[in-house]
Short mmCIF file of C-alpha atoms in Angstrom, two decimals:
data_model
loop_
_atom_site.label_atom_id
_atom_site.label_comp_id
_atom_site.label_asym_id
_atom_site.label_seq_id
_atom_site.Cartn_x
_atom_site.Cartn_y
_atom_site.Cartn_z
CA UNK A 1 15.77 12.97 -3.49
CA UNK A 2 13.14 10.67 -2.20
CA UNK A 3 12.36 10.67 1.28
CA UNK A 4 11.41 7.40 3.21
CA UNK A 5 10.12 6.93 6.88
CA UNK A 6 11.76 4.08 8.54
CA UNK A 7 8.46 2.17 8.65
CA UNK A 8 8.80 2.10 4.13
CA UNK A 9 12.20 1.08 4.63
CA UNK A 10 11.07 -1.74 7.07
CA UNK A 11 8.15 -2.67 4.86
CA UNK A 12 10.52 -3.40 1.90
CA UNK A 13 13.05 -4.88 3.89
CA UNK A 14 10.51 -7.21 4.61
CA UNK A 15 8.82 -7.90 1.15
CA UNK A 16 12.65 -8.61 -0.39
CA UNK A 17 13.29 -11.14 2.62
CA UNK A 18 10.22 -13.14 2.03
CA UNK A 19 10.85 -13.02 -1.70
CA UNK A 20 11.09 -16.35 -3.38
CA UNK A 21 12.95 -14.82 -6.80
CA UNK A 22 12.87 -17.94 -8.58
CA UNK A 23 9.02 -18.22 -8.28
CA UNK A 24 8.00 -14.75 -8.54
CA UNK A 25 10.23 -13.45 -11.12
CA UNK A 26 8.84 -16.28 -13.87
CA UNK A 27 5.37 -15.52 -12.71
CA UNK A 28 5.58 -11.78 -12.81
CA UNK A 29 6.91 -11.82 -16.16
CA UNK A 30 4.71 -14.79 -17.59
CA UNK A 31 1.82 -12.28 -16.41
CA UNK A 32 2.83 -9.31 -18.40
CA UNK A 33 3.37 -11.31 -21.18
CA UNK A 34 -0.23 -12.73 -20.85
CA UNK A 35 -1.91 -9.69 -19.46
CA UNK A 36 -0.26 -7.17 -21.45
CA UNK A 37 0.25 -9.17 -24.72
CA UNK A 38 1.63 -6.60 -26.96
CA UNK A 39 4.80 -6.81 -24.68
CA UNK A 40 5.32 -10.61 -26.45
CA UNK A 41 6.78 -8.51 -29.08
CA UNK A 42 10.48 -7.67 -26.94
CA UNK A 43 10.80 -11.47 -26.99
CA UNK A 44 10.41 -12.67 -29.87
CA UNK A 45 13.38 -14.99 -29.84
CA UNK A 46 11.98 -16.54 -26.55
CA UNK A 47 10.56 -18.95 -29.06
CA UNK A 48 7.15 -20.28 -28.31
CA UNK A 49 4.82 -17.40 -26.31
CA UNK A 50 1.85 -19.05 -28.31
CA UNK A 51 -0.73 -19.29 -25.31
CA UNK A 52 -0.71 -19.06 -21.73
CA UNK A 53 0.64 -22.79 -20.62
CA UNK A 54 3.28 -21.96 -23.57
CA UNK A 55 4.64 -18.62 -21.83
CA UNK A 56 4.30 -20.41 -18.46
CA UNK A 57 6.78 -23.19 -19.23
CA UNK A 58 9.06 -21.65 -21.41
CA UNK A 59 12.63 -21.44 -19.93
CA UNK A 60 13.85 -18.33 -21.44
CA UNK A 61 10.80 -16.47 -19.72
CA UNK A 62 11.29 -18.29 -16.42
CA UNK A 63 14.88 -17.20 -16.94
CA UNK A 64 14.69 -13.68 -17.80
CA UNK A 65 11.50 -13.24 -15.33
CA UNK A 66 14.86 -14.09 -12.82
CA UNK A 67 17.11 -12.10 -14.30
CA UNK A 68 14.34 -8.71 -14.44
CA UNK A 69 13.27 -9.24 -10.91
CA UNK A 70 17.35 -9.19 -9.55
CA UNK A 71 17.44 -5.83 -11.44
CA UNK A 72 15.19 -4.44 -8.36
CA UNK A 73 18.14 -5.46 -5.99
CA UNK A 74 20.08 -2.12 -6.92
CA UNK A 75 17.34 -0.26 -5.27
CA UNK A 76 16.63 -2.11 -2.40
CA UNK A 77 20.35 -1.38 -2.12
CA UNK A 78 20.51 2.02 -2.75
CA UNK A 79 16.86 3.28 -1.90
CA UNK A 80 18.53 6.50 -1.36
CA UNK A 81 19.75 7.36 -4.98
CA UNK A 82 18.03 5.20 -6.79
CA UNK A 83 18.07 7.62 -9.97
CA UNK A 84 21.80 7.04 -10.11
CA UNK A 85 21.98 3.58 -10.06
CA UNK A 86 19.46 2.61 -12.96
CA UNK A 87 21.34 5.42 -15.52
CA UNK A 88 22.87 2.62 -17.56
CA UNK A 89 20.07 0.58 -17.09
CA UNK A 90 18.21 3.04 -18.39
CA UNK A 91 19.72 3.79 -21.51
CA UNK A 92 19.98 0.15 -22.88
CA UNK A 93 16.57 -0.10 -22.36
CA UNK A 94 15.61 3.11 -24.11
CA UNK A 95 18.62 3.17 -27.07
CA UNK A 96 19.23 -0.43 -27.28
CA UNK A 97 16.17 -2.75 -26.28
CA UNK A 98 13.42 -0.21 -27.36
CA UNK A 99 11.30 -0.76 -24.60
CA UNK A 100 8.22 1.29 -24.46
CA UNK A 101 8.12 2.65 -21.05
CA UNK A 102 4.97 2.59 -20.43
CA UNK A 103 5.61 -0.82 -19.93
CA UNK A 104 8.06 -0.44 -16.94
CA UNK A 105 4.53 0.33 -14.97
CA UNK A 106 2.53 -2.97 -16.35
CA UNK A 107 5.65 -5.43 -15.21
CA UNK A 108 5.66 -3.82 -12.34
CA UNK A 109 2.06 -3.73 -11.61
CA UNK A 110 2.50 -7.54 -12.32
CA UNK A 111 5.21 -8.23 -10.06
CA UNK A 112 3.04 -6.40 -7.08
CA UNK A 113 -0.05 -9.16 -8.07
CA UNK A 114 2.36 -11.55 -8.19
CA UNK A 115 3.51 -10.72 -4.67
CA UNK A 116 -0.24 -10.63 -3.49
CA UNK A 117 -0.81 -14.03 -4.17
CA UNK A 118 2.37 -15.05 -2.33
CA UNK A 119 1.75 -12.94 1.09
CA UNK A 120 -1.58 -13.16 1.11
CA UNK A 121 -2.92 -11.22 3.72
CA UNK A 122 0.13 -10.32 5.26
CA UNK A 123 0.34 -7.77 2.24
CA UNK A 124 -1.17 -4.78 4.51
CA UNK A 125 -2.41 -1.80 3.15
CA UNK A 126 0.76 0.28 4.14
CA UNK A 127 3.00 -2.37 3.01
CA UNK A 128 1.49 -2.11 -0.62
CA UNK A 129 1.75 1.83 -0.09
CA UNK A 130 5.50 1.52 0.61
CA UNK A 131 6.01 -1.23 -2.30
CA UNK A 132 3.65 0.95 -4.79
CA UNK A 133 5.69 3.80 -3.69
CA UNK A 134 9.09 2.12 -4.10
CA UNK A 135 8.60 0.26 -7.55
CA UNK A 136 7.51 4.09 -8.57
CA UNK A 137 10.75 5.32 -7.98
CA UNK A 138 12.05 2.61 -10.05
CA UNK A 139 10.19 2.58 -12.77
CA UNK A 140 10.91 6.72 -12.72
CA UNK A 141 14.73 6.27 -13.22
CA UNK A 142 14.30 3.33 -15.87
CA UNK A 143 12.41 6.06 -17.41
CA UNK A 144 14.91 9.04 -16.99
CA UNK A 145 17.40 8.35 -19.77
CA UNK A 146 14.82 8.13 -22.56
CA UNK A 147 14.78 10.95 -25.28
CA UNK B 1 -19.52 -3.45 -28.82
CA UNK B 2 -16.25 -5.33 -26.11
CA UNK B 3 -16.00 -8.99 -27.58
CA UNK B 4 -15.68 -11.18 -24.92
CA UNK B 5 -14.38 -15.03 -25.05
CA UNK B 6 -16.15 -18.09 -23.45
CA UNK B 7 -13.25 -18.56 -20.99
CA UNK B 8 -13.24 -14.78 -19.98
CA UNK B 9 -17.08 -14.58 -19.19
CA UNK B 10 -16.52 -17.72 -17.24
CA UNK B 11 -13.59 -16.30 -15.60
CA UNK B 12 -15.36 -13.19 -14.63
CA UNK B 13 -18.54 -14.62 -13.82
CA UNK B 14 -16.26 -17.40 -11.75
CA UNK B 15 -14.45 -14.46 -9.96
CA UNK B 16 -17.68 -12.75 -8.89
CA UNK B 17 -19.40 -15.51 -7.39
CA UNK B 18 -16.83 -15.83 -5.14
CA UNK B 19 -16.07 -12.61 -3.83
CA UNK B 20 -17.99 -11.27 -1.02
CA UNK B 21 -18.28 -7.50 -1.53
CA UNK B 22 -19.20 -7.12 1.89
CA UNK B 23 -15.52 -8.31 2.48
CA UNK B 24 -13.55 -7.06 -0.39
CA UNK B 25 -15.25 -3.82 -1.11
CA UNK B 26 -14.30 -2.00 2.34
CA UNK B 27 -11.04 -3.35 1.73
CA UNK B 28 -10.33 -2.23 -1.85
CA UNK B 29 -11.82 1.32 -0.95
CA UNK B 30 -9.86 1.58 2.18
CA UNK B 31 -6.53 0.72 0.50
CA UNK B 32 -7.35 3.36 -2.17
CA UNK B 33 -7.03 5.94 0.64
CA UNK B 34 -3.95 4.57 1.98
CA UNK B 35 -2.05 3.08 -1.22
CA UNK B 36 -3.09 6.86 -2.89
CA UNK B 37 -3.40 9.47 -0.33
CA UNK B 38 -4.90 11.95 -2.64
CA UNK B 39 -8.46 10.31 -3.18
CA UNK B 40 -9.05 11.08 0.80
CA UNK B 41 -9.70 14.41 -0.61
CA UNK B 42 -13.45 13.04 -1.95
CA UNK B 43 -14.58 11.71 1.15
CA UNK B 44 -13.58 14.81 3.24
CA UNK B 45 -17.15 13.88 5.22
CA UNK B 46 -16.20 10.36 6.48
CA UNK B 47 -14.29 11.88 9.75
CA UNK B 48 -10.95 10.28 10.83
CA UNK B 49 -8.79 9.45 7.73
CA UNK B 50 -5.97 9.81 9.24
CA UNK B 51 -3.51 6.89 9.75
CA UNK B 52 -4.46 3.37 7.77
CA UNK B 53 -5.47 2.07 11.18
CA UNK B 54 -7.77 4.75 11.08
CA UNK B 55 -8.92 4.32 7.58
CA UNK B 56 -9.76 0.57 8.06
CA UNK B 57 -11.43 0.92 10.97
CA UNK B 58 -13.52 3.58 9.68
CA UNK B 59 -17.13 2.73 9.25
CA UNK B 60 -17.94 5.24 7.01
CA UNK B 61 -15.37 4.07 4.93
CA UNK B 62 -16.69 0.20 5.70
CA UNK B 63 -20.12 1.00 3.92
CA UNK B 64 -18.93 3.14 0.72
CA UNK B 65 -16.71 0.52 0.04
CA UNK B 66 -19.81 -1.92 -0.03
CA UNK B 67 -22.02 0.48 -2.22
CA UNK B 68 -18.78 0.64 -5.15
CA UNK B 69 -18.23 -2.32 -4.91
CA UNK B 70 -21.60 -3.51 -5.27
CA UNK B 71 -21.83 -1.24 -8.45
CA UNK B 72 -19.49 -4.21 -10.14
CA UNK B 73 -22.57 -6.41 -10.03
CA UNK B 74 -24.84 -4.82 -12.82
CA UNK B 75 -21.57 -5.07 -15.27
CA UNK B 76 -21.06 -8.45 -14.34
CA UNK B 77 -24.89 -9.10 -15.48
CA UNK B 78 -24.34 -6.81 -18.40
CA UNK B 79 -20.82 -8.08 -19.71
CA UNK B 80 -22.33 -6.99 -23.21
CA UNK B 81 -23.07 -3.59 -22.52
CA UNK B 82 -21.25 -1.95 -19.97
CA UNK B 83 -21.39 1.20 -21.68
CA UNK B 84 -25.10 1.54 -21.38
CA UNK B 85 -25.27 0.20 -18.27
CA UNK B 86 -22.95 3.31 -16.46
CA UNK B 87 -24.10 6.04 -18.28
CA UNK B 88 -25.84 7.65 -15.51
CA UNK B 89 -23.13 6.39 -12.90
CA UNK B 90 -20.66 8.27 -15.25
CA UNK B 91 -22.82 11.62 -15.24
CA UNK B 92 -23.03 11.16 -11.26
CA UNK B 93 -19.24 10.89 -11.02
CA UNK B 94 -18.44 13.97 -13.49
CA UNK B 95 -21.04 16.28 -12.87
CA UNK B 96 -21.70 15.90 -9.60
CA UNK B 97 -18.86 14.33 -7.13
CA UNK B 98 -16.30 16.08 -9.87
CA UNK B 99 -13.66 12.72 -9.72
CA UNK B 100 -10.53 13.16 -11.58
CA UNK B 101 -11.25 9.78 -13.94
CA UNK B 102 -7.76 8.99 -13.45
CA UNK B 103 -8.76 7.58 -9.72
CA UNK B 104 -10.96 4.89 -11.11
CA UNK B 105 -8.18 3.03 -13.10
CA UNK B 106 -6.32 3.11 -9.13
CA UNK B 107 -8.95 1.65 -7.15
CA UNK B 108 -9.92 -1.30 -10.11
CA UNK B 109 -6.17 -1.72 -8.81
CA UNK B 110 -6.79 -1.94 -5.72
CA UNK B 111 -9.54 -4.42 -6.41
CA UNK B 112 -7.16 -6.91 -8.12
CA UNK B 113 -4.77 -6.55 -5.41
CA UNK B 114 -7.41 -7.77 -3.07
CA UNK B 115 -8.29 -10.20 -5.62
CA UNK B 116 -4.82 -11.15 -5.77
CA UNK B 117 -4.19 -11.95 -2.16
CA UNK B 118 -7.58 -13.65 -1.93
CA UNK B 119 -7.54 -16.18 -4.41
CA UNK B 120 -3.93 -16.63 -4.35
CA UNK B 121 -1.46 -18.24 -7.44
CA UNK B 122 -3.96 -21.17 -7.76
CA UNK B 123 -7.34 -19.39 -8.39
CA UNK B 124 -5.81 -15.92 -9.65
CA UNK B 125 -4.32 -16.69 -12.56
CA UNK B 126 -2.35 -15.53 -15.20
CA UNK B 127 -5.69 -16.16 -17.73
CA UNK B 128 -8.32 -15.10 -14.87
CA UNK B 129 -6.47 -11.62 -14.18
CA UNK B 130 -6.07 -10.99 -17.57
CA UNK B 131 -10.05 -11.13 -18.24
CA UNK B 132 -10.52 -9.35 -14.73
CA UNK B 133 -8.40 -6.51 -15.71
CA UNK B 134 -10.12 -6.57 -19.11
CA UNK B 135 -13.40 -6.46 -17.32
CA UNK B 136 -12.23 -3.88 -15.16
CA UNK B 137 -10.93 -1.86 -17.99
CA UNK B 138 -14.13 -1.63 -19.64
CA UNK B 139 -15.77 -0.62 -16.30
CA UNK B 140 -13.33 1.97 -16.10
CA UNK B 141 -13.96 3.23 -19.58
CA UNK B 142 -17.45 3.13 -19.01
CA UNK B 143 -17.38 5.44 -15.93
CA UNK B 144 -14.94 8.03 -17.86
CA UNK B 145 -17.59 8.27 -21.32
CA UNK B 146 -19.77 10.93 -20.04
CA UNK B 147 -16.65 13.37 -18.81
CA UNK B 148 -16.26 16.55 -20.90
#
């Protein structure tokens, strides 16, 4: 089981209360999508991902980027089994969507830029340990279903 | 040979000029030792790693964080040759400090997070971090070719 000192469960507490979703989950997924372009290829049917103002105003991406980033909430809820709570999760993404998981880490390393540009400076070093830390564990048990 | 677009040499070269690595390069290193505890384990020699307070008010920590960041500078000037332009820097790190080349892809991390909060949504882009992260791949890749 993971272990967290009060001061990580603080530091997320925080991040998640200053979290805008319906910014940063569009932005955090228009970045993959633009940083990481192979990952275009899950959404194909998101129409047109042609160039970088394309991905940034199309409204299935916006939509979904909302939709991925409320998929962290089960954790934040339940940072101590987090493993349990992503099992289904888990398995759609591995026996139904196909998702390389490799790519858990690139979203996720987008949503943490993401929330850089937001806080600014009030994203401390430990803060980003805790966050780096927690989206880990995440990523780890969208992982654990895969064969 | 990396092929690089107008619009990422511009972005890169755009980035650069603005950030002071007198400012970001203490920063970047020091969250390296906090974000990833494990790379504390190079710089054994710098004294009192031992909280982040401690790390970031370490002076030791301070300066090396100037001198690799500063390293960026000659691939900035050498966008077309990176390669070349680390070979030696890639010996130094393999042969004689003995880093595990999986740390360098963490602290070009760390870098964009400070890049990140710096420029914010306006300057840091979806377009600019793409060709930073491209850049910084290639730096990274560079400093892992002379590993055996």
């Amino acid at each position: 089981m993971v272990e967290w000192t009060e001061e990580e469960r603080a530091f997320i507490q925080e991040i998640f209360s200053k979290l805008k979703y319906e910014v940063v989950g569009p932005k955090s997924l228009c970045r993959a999508l633009i940083v990481y372009p192979w990952t275009q290829r899950y959404f194909a049917h998101f129409g047109n991902l042609y160039n970088e103002d394309a991905i940034m105003g199309n409204p299935e991406v916006a939509r979904h980027g909302v939709v991925v980033l409320h998929g962290l909430d089960a954790a934040l809820k339940n940072m101590d089994n987090i493993k349990s709570n992503y099992a289904e999760l888990s398995e759609l993404h591995s026996e139904k969507l196909h998702v390389d998981p490799d790519n858990f880490k690139l979203m996720a390393d987008c949503i943490t830029v993401v929330i850089a540009t937001q806080m600014r400076s009030s994203f401390t070093p430990a803060m980003q340990a805790a966050w780096y830390k927690f989206l880990s564990v995440v990523v780890s048990a969208l992982s654990r279903q895969y064969h | 040979m990396v092929e690089w677009t107008d619009a990422e040499r511009s972005a890169i070269t755009g980035l650069w000029g603005k950030i002071s690595v007198d400012e970001m390069g203490p920063q970047a290193l020091a969250r390296l030792l906090i974000v990833f505890p494990w790379t504390q384990r190079y710089f054994a020699s710098f004294g009192n790693l031992s909280s982040p307070a401690a790390i970031m008010g370490n002076p030791k920590v301070a300066a090396h964080g100037k001198v690799v960041m500063g390293g960026l500078d000659r691939a900035v000037k050498n966008l077309d040759n990176v390669k070349a332009t680390y070979a030696q820097l890639s010996k130094l790190h393999s042969e004689k400090l003995h880093v595990d080349p999986d740390n360098f892809v963490l602290l070009a991390d760390c870098i964009t997070v400070c890049a990140a909060m710096k420029f914010g949504p306006s300057a840091f882009t979806p377009d600019v971090q793409e060709a930073w992260q491209k850049f910084l791949c290639v730096v990274v890749a560079a400093l892992r070719r002379q590993y055996h």
